[in-house]
Amino acid sequence: MSNDTPQIRQKINVCVFISGRGSNLKAILEACENPNFPARVSCIVSNKPDAGGLEYAQQYKIPFAVISHKDYTNKQDFEQGILDALTHEPIDLICLAGFMRILSPYFLTRWGDNIINIHPSLLPKYKGLDTHARAIEAGDAETGCTVHYVIPEMDAGEIILQRSIEITKNDTLTTLAQRLLGEEHFAYPEAIKAVVEQKFTQHYEPKLDLSLTNTTQGKQDMTDKEVLNGHKEMWASFTNTMKFGTLSIIVLLILMALFLL
Ligand code: GRF
């Protein structure tokens, strides 16, 4: 195995935020069923009690929380309500999938750059709503979807990946949205994979490739158990050296005594 190979051993924990039908959530859940996919969905958050996507939480037996913005008098309390709910499950990455609330810096700074979103346009074109109508109206030859990191400025974070489709002259809002949704379902799992490979690789144990322990990278990736075993080996080799040294001195003393006699 080369040292450049991402050393993914364990799945990262993803929390998916939804507000509606949850077809992207379903695509992520299906991708996670593959043992080689580097993520699992550890929980789901919806700001709408009647979001269709919540049925997948039940189907896949994933813990979920409904935190309705309507139950709070201000945005900060609503976001604090979500933050509190998030403490119950392990989460490495938040995936917004049709989550229709804009998260404020209050929330975002608590998650650093570990929040991503899917947007139905080829950003930076058409930030915000009605992306398909705007693309058709502008006479664009293509449109697409973008998975990007979330920053306080809406739909403006670093792009992780995009997929595009042609806009044909027969396309209506419905046909375009439908075709693009199919692309989104490929894009989101691909983007999660890319994020894990970019950001999370070093958090996980390396594969048991002994050649790695001779490199800086290997040492950084050693688990506590491996470090402990290393210490034990050093101690064993030290005591062996001591035993050998003591024996040599005794033999030397005997030889000297015999010589003097
Ligand atoms: C998708 O088109 C996504 O790009 C946008 O909201 C829609 C969510 O659809 N952000 P679904 O709930 O995942 O089916």
CSV table of C-alpha atoms and ligand atoms in Angstrom, one decimal:
chain,number,residue,atom,x,y,z
A,1,MET,CA,0.0,0.0,0.0
A,2,SER,CA,1.4,3.4,-0.9
A,3,ASN,CA,1.6,6.1,1.7
A,4,ASP,CA,-0.6,8.3,-0.5
A,5,THR,CA,-3.5,5.9,-0.2
A,6,PRO,CA,-6.2,7.4,2.1
A,7,GLN,CA,-6.3,5.2,5.2
A,8,ILE,CA,-10.0,5.0,6.0
A,9,ARG,CA,-10.9,2.3,8.4
A,10,GLN,CA,-14.0,3.5,10.1
A,11,LYS,CA,-17.1,5.4,8.9
A,12,ILE,CA,-17.5,9.0,9.8
A,13,ASN,CA,-20.8,10.0,11.4
A,14,VAL,CA,-23.0,12.2,9.3
A,15,CYS,CA,-26.1,14.1,10.5
A,16,VAL,CA,-28.5,15.1,7.7
A,17,PHE,CA,-30.7,18.2,8.0
A,18,ILE,CA,-33.9,18.1,6.0
A,19,SER,CA,-37.1,20.2,5.6
A,20,GLY,CA,-39.1,18.2,3.0
A,21,ARG,CA,-39.3,15.0,0.9
A,22,GLY,CA,-35.7,13.9,1.7
A,23,SER,CA,-34.8,12.2,-1.6
A,24,ASN,CA,-31.1,13.3,-1.1
A,25,LEU,CA,-31.3,11.9,2.4
A,26,LYS,CA,-32.5,8.6,0.9
A,27,ALA,CA,-29.6,8.6,-1.6
A,28,ILE,CA,-27.1,9.2,1.2
A,29,LEU,CA,-28.7,6.4,3.3
A,30,GLU,CA,-28.5,4.0,0.3
A,31,ALA,CA,-24.8,4.9,-0.3
A,32,CYS,CA,-24.1,4.3,3.4
A,33,GLU,CA,-25.3,0.7,3.1
A,34,ASN,CA,-22.2,-0.1,1.1
A,35,PRO,CA,-19.6,-1.2,3.6
A,36,ASN,CA,-16.9,0.6,1.6
A,37,PHE,CA,-18.7,3.9,1.8
A,38,PRO,CA,-16.8,6.0,4.4
A,39,ALA,CA,-19.8,7.4,6.2
A,40,ARG,CA,-22.9,6.4,8.1
A,41,VAL,CA,-25.9,8.5,9.0
A,42,SER,CA,-25.9,8.8,12.8
A,43,CYS,CA,-28.9,11.1,13.1
A,44,ILE,CA,-31.4,13.3,11.2
A,45,VAL,CA,-32.7,16.7,12.0
A,46,SER,CA,-35.9,18.2,10.5
A,47,ASN,CA,-37.3,21.7,11.2
A,48,LYS,CA,-40.7,20.4,10.0
A,49,PRO,CA,-42.6,17.8,11.9
A,50,ASP,CA,-44.3,16.7,8.7
A,51,ALA,CA,-41.2,16.4,6.5
A,52,GLY,CA,-41.7,13.5,4.1
A,53,GLY,CA,-38.0,12.5,4.6
A,54,LEU,CA,-38.7,11.6,8.2
A,55,GLU,CA,-40.1,8.3,7.0
A,56,TYR,CA,-36.6,7.3,6.0
A,57,ALA,CA,-35.5,7.9,9.6
A,58,GLN,CA,-38.0,5.3,10.6
A,59,GLN,CA,-37.3,2.9,7.8
A,60,TYR,CA,-33.5,2.9,8.4
A,61,LYS,CA,-34.0,3.2,12.2
A,62,ILE,CA,-31.9,6.3,12.5
A,63,PRO,CA,-32.4,8.6,15.5
A,64,PHE,CA,-34.0,11.9,14.5
A,65,ALA,CA,-35.0,15.2,16.1
A,66,VAL,CA,-37.7,17.6,15.0
A,67,ILE,CA,-36.8,21.1,16.0
A,68,SER,CA,-39.4,23.4,14.6
A,69,HIS,CA,-38.3,27.0,14.2
A,70,LYS,CA,-42.0,27.9,15.0
A,71,ASP,CA,-41.4,26.8,18.6
A,72,TYR,CA,-38.8,29.5,19.2
A,73,THR,CA,-39.2,33.2,19.4
A,74,ASN,CA,-35.8,33.9,17.8
A,75,LYS,CA,-33.2,32.3,15.5
A,76,GLN,CA,-30.5,31.9,18.1
A,77,ASP,CA,-32.8,29.9,20.4
A,78,PHE,CA,-33.9,27.8,17.5
A,79,GLU,CA,-30.3,27.1,16.6
A,80,GLN,CA,-29.4,26.4,20.2
A,81,GLY,CA,-32.3,23.9,20.2
A,82,ILE,CA,-30.7,22.1,17.3
A,83,LEU,CA,-27.2,22.3,18.9
A,84,ASP,CA,-28.6,20.7,22.1
A,85,ALA,CA,-30.2,17.9,20.1
A,86,LEU,CA,-26.9,17.3,18.3
A,87,THR,CA,-25.2,16.4,21.5
A,88,HIS,CA,-27.0,13.0,21.7
A,89,GLU,CA,-25.3,11.3,18.8
A,90,PRO,CA,-21.8,11.2,17.4
A,91,ILE,CA,-21.4,13.7,14.5
A,92,ASP,CA,-18.4,14.5,12.3
A,93,LEU,CA,-20.2,16.2,9.4
A,94,ILE,CA,-23.5,17.9,8.9
A,95,CYS,CA,-25.1,17.5,5.5
A,96,LEU,CA,-27.9,20.0,4.6
A,97,ALA,CA,-30.2,18.3,2.2
A,98,GLY,CA,-33.1,20.5,1.3
A,99,PHE,CA,-32.9,22.2,4.7
A,100,MET,CA,-34.8,25.4,4.2
A,101,ARG,CA,-33.4,27.6,7.0
A,102,ILE,CA,-30.4,29.8,6.7
A,103,LEU,CA,-28.0,29.0,9.5
A,104,SER,CA,-26.4,31.9,11.2
A,105,PRO,CA,-22.7,32.4,12.2
A,106,TYR,CA,-23.8,31.5,15.8
A,107,PHE,CA,-24.5,28.0,14.6
A,108,LEU,CA,-21.9,27.8,11.8
A,109,THR,CA,-18.9,28.8,14.0
A,110,ARG,CA,-19.7,25.9,16.3
A,111,TRP,CA,-19.2,23.5,13.5
A,112,GLY,CA,-16.3,25.1,11.7
A,113,ASP,CA,-16.1,23.9,8.1
A,114,ASN,CA,-17.9,20.6,8.8
A,115,ILE,CA,-21.2,21.6,7.2
A,116,ILE,CA,-22.0,21.0,3.5
A,117,ASN,CA,-25.0,21.7,1.4
A,118,ILE,CA,-26.4,20.7,-2.0
A,119,HIS,CA,-27.7,23.4,-4.2
A,120,PRO,CA,-29.6,22.9,-7.5
A,121,SER,CA,-27.5,25.2,-9.8
A,122,LEU,CA,-24.0,25.5,-11.1
A,123,LEU,CA,-22.8,27.9,-8.5
A,124,PRO,CA,-21.8,30.7,-8.5
A,125,LYS,CA,-24.8,31.0,-10.9
A,126,TYR,CA,-28.2,31.3,-9.4
A,127,LYS,CA,-27.7,31.4,-5.6
A,128,GLY,CA,-31.0,31.2,-3.6
A,129,LEU,CA,-34.4,30.0,-4.9
A,130,ASP,CA,-36.0,29.3,-8.3
A,131,THR,CA,-32.8,28.1,-9.8
A,132,HIS,CA,-34.4,26.1,-12.6
A,133,ALA,CA,-36.8,28.8,-13.7
A,134,ARG,CA,-33.9,31.3,-13.8
A,135,ALA,CA,-31.7,28.9,-15.9
A,136,ILE,CA,-34.5,28.3,-18.4
A,137,GLU,CA,-35.4,32.0,-18.5
A,138,ALA,CA,-31.8,32.9,-19.2
A,139,GLY,CA,-31.7,30.4,-22.1
A,140,ASP,CA,-28.8,28.5,-20.5
A,141,ALA,CA,-27.7,25.4,-22.4
A,142,GLU,CA,-26.9,23.6,-19.2
A,143,THR,CA,-27.6,23.6,-15.5
A,144,GLY,CA,-26.5,21.4,-12.7
A,145,CYS,CA,-26.0,20.9,-9.0
A,146,THR,CA,-23.3,21.9,-6.6
A,147,VAL,CA,-22.2,20.5,-3.3
A,148,HIS,CA,-20.3,23.1,-1.3
A,149,TYR,CA,-19.1,24.0,2.2
A,150,VAL,CA,-21.5,26.2,4.1
A,151,ILE,CA,-20.3,29.7,5.2
A,152,PRO,CA,-22.4,32.6,6.5
A,153,GLU,CA,-22.8,34.0,3.0
A,154,MET,CA,-25.6,32.0,1.3
A,155,ASP,CA,-24.5,29.4,-1.3
A,156,ALA,CA,-21.0,31.0,-1.4
A,157,GLY,CA,-18.8,28.4,0.3
A,158,GLU,CA,-16.0,26.5,-1.4
A,159,ILE,CA,-17.3,24.1,-4.0
A,160,ILE,CA,-16.7,20.4,-3.4
A,161,LEU,CA,-18.1,19.1,-6.7
A,162,GLN,CA,-20.6,19.8,-9.4
A,163,ARG,CA,-22.6,17.7,-11.9
A,164,SER,CA,-24.2,19.2,-14.9
A,165,ILE,CA,-27.0,18.3,-17.4
A,166,GLU,CA,-28.1,19.8,-20.7
A,167,ILE,CA,-31.2,21.9,-20.8
A,168,THR,CA,-33.1,20.9,-23.9
A,169,LYS,CA,-35.7,23.0,-25.7
A,170,ASN,CA,-38.4,20.7,-24.5
A,171,ASP,CA,-37.5,21.0,-20.9
A,172,THR,CA,-40.1,22.3,-18.5
A,173,LEU,CA,-39.5,23.3,-14.9
A,174,THR,CA,-40.8,19.8,-13.9
A,175,THR,CA,-38.7,17.8,-16.3
A,176,LEU,CA,-35.5,19.8,-15.5
A,177,ALA,CA,-36.0,19.5,-11.8
A,178,GLN,CA,-36.6,15.8,-12.1
A,179,ARG,CA,-33.6,15.1,-14.2
A,180,LEU,CA,-31.4,17.2,-12.1
A,181,LEU,CA,-32.6,15.5,-8.9
A,182,GLY,CA,-31.2,12.2,-10.3
A,183,GLU,CA,-27.8,13.9,-10.6
A,184,GLU,CA,-28.0,15.2,-7.1
A,185,HIS,CA,-28.5,11.7,-5.8
A,186,PHE,CA,-25.1,10.8,-7.3
A,187,ALA,CA,-23.4,14.1,-6.4
A,188,TYR,CA,-24.1,14.1,-2.6
A,189,PRO,CA,-22.6,10.6,-1.8
A,190,GLU,CA,-19.7,11.4,-4.1
A,191,ALA,CA,-19.1,14.7,-2.3
A,192,ILE,CA,-19.3,13.1,1.1
A,193,LYS,CA,-16.6,10.6,0.0
A,194,ALA,CA,-14.5,13.5,-1.3
A,195,VAL,CA,-14.8,15.4,2.0
A,196,VAL,CA,-13.8,12.3,4.0
A,197,GLU,CA,-10.8,11.8,1.8
A,198,GLN,CA,-9.8,15.5,2.1
A,199,LYS,CA,-10.5,16.1,5.7
A,200,PHE,CA,-11.1,13.1,7.9
A,201,THR,CA,-8.5,10.6,6.8
A,202,GLN,CA,-5.9,11.4,9.5
A,203,HIS,CA,-8.5,11.0,12.2
A,204,TYR,CA,-8.7,7.3,11.7
A,205,GLU,CA,-6.5,4.4,12.4
A,206,PRO,CA,-4.1,3.4,9.6
A,207,LYS,CA,-4.4,0.1,8.0
A,208,LEU,CA,-2.0,-2.4,9.7
A,209,ASP,CA,0.8,-1.7,7.3
A,210,LEU,CA,4.0,-2.0,9.3
A,211,SER,CA,6.0,0.0,6.7
A,212,LEU,CA,4.0,3.0,7.7
A,213,THR,CA,5.3,3.0,11.3
A,214,ASN,CA,8.7,4.0,9.9
A,215,THR,CA,7.3,7.2,8.4
A,216,THR,CA,6.3,10.4,10.1
A,217,GLN,CA,2.8,9.9,8.7
A,218,GLY,CA,2.7,6.4,10.1
A,219,LYS,CA,3.7,7.7,13.6
A,220,GLN,CA,1.1,10.4,13.5
A,221,ASP,CA,-1.5,7.8,12.7
A,222,MET,CA,-0.4,5.3,15.4
A,223,THR,CA,-3.2,4.4,17.8
A,224,ASP,CA,-2.7,4.5,21.6
A,225,LYS,CA,-2.5,0.7,21.6
A,226,GLU,CA,0.2,0.7,19.0
A,227,VAL,CA,2.1,3.4,20.9
A,228,LEU,CA,1.8,1.3,24.1
A,229,ASN,CA,3.0,-1.8,22.3
A,230,GLY,CA,6.0,0.3,21.0
A,231,HIS,CA,6.8,1.3,24.6
A,232,LYS,CA,6.6,-2.3,25.8
A,233,GLU,CA,9.0,-3.4,23.0
A,234,MET,CA,11.5,-0.6,23.9
A,235,TRP,CA,11.4,-1.7,27.6
A,236,ALA,CA,11.9,-5.4,26.7
A,237,SER,CA,14.8,-4.6,24.5
A,238,PHE,CA,16.3,-2.3,27.3
A,239,THR,CA,16.0,-5.0,30.0
A,240,ASN,CA,17.5,-7.6,27.6
A,241,THR,CA,20.5,-5.3,27.0
A,242,MET,CA,20.9,-4.8,30.8
A,243,LYS,CA,20.8,-8.6,31.4
A,244,PHE,CA,23.4,-9.2,28.8
A,245,GLY,CA,25.6,-6.4,30.1
A,246,THR,CA,25.5,-7.7,33.7
A,247,LEU,CA,26.4,-11.3,32.6
A,248,SER,CA,29.3,-10.0,30.6
A,249,ILE,CA,30.7,-8.1,33.6
A,250,ILE,CA,30.4,-11.2,35.9
A,251,VAL,CA,32.2,-13.3,33.3
A,252,LEU,CA,34.9,-10.6,33.0
A,253,LEU,CA,35.4,-10.5,36.8
A,254,ILE,CA,35.7,-14.3,37.0
A,255,LEU,CA,38.3,-14.3,34.2
A,256,MET,CA,40.3,-11.5,36.0
A,257,ALA,CA,40.1,-13.4,39.3
A,258,LEU,CA,41.4,-16.6,37.6
A,259,PHE,CA,44.2,-14.6,35.9
A,260,LEU,CA,45.3,-13.1,39.2
A,261,LEU,CA,45.3,-16.4,41.0
B,1,GRF,C1,-32.9,19.6,-3.8
B,1,GRF,O1,-33.2,20.0,-5.0
B,1,GRF,C2,-31.7,20.3,-3.2
B,1,GRF,O2,-30.8,20.6,-4.3
B,1,GRF,C3,-32.3,21.6,-2.7
B,1,GRF,O3,-33.5,21.2,-2.1
B,1,GRF,C4,-33.9,20.0,-2.8
B,1,GRF,C5,-34.2,19.0,-1.7
B,1,GRF,O4,-34.8,17.8,-2.2
B,1,GRF,N1,-31.4,22.2,-1.7
B,1,GRF,P1,-35.0,16.5,-1.3
B,1,GRF,O5,-35.7,17.0,-0.1
B,1,GRF,O6,-33.6,16.0,-1.0
B,1,GRF,O7,-35.7,15.6,-2.1
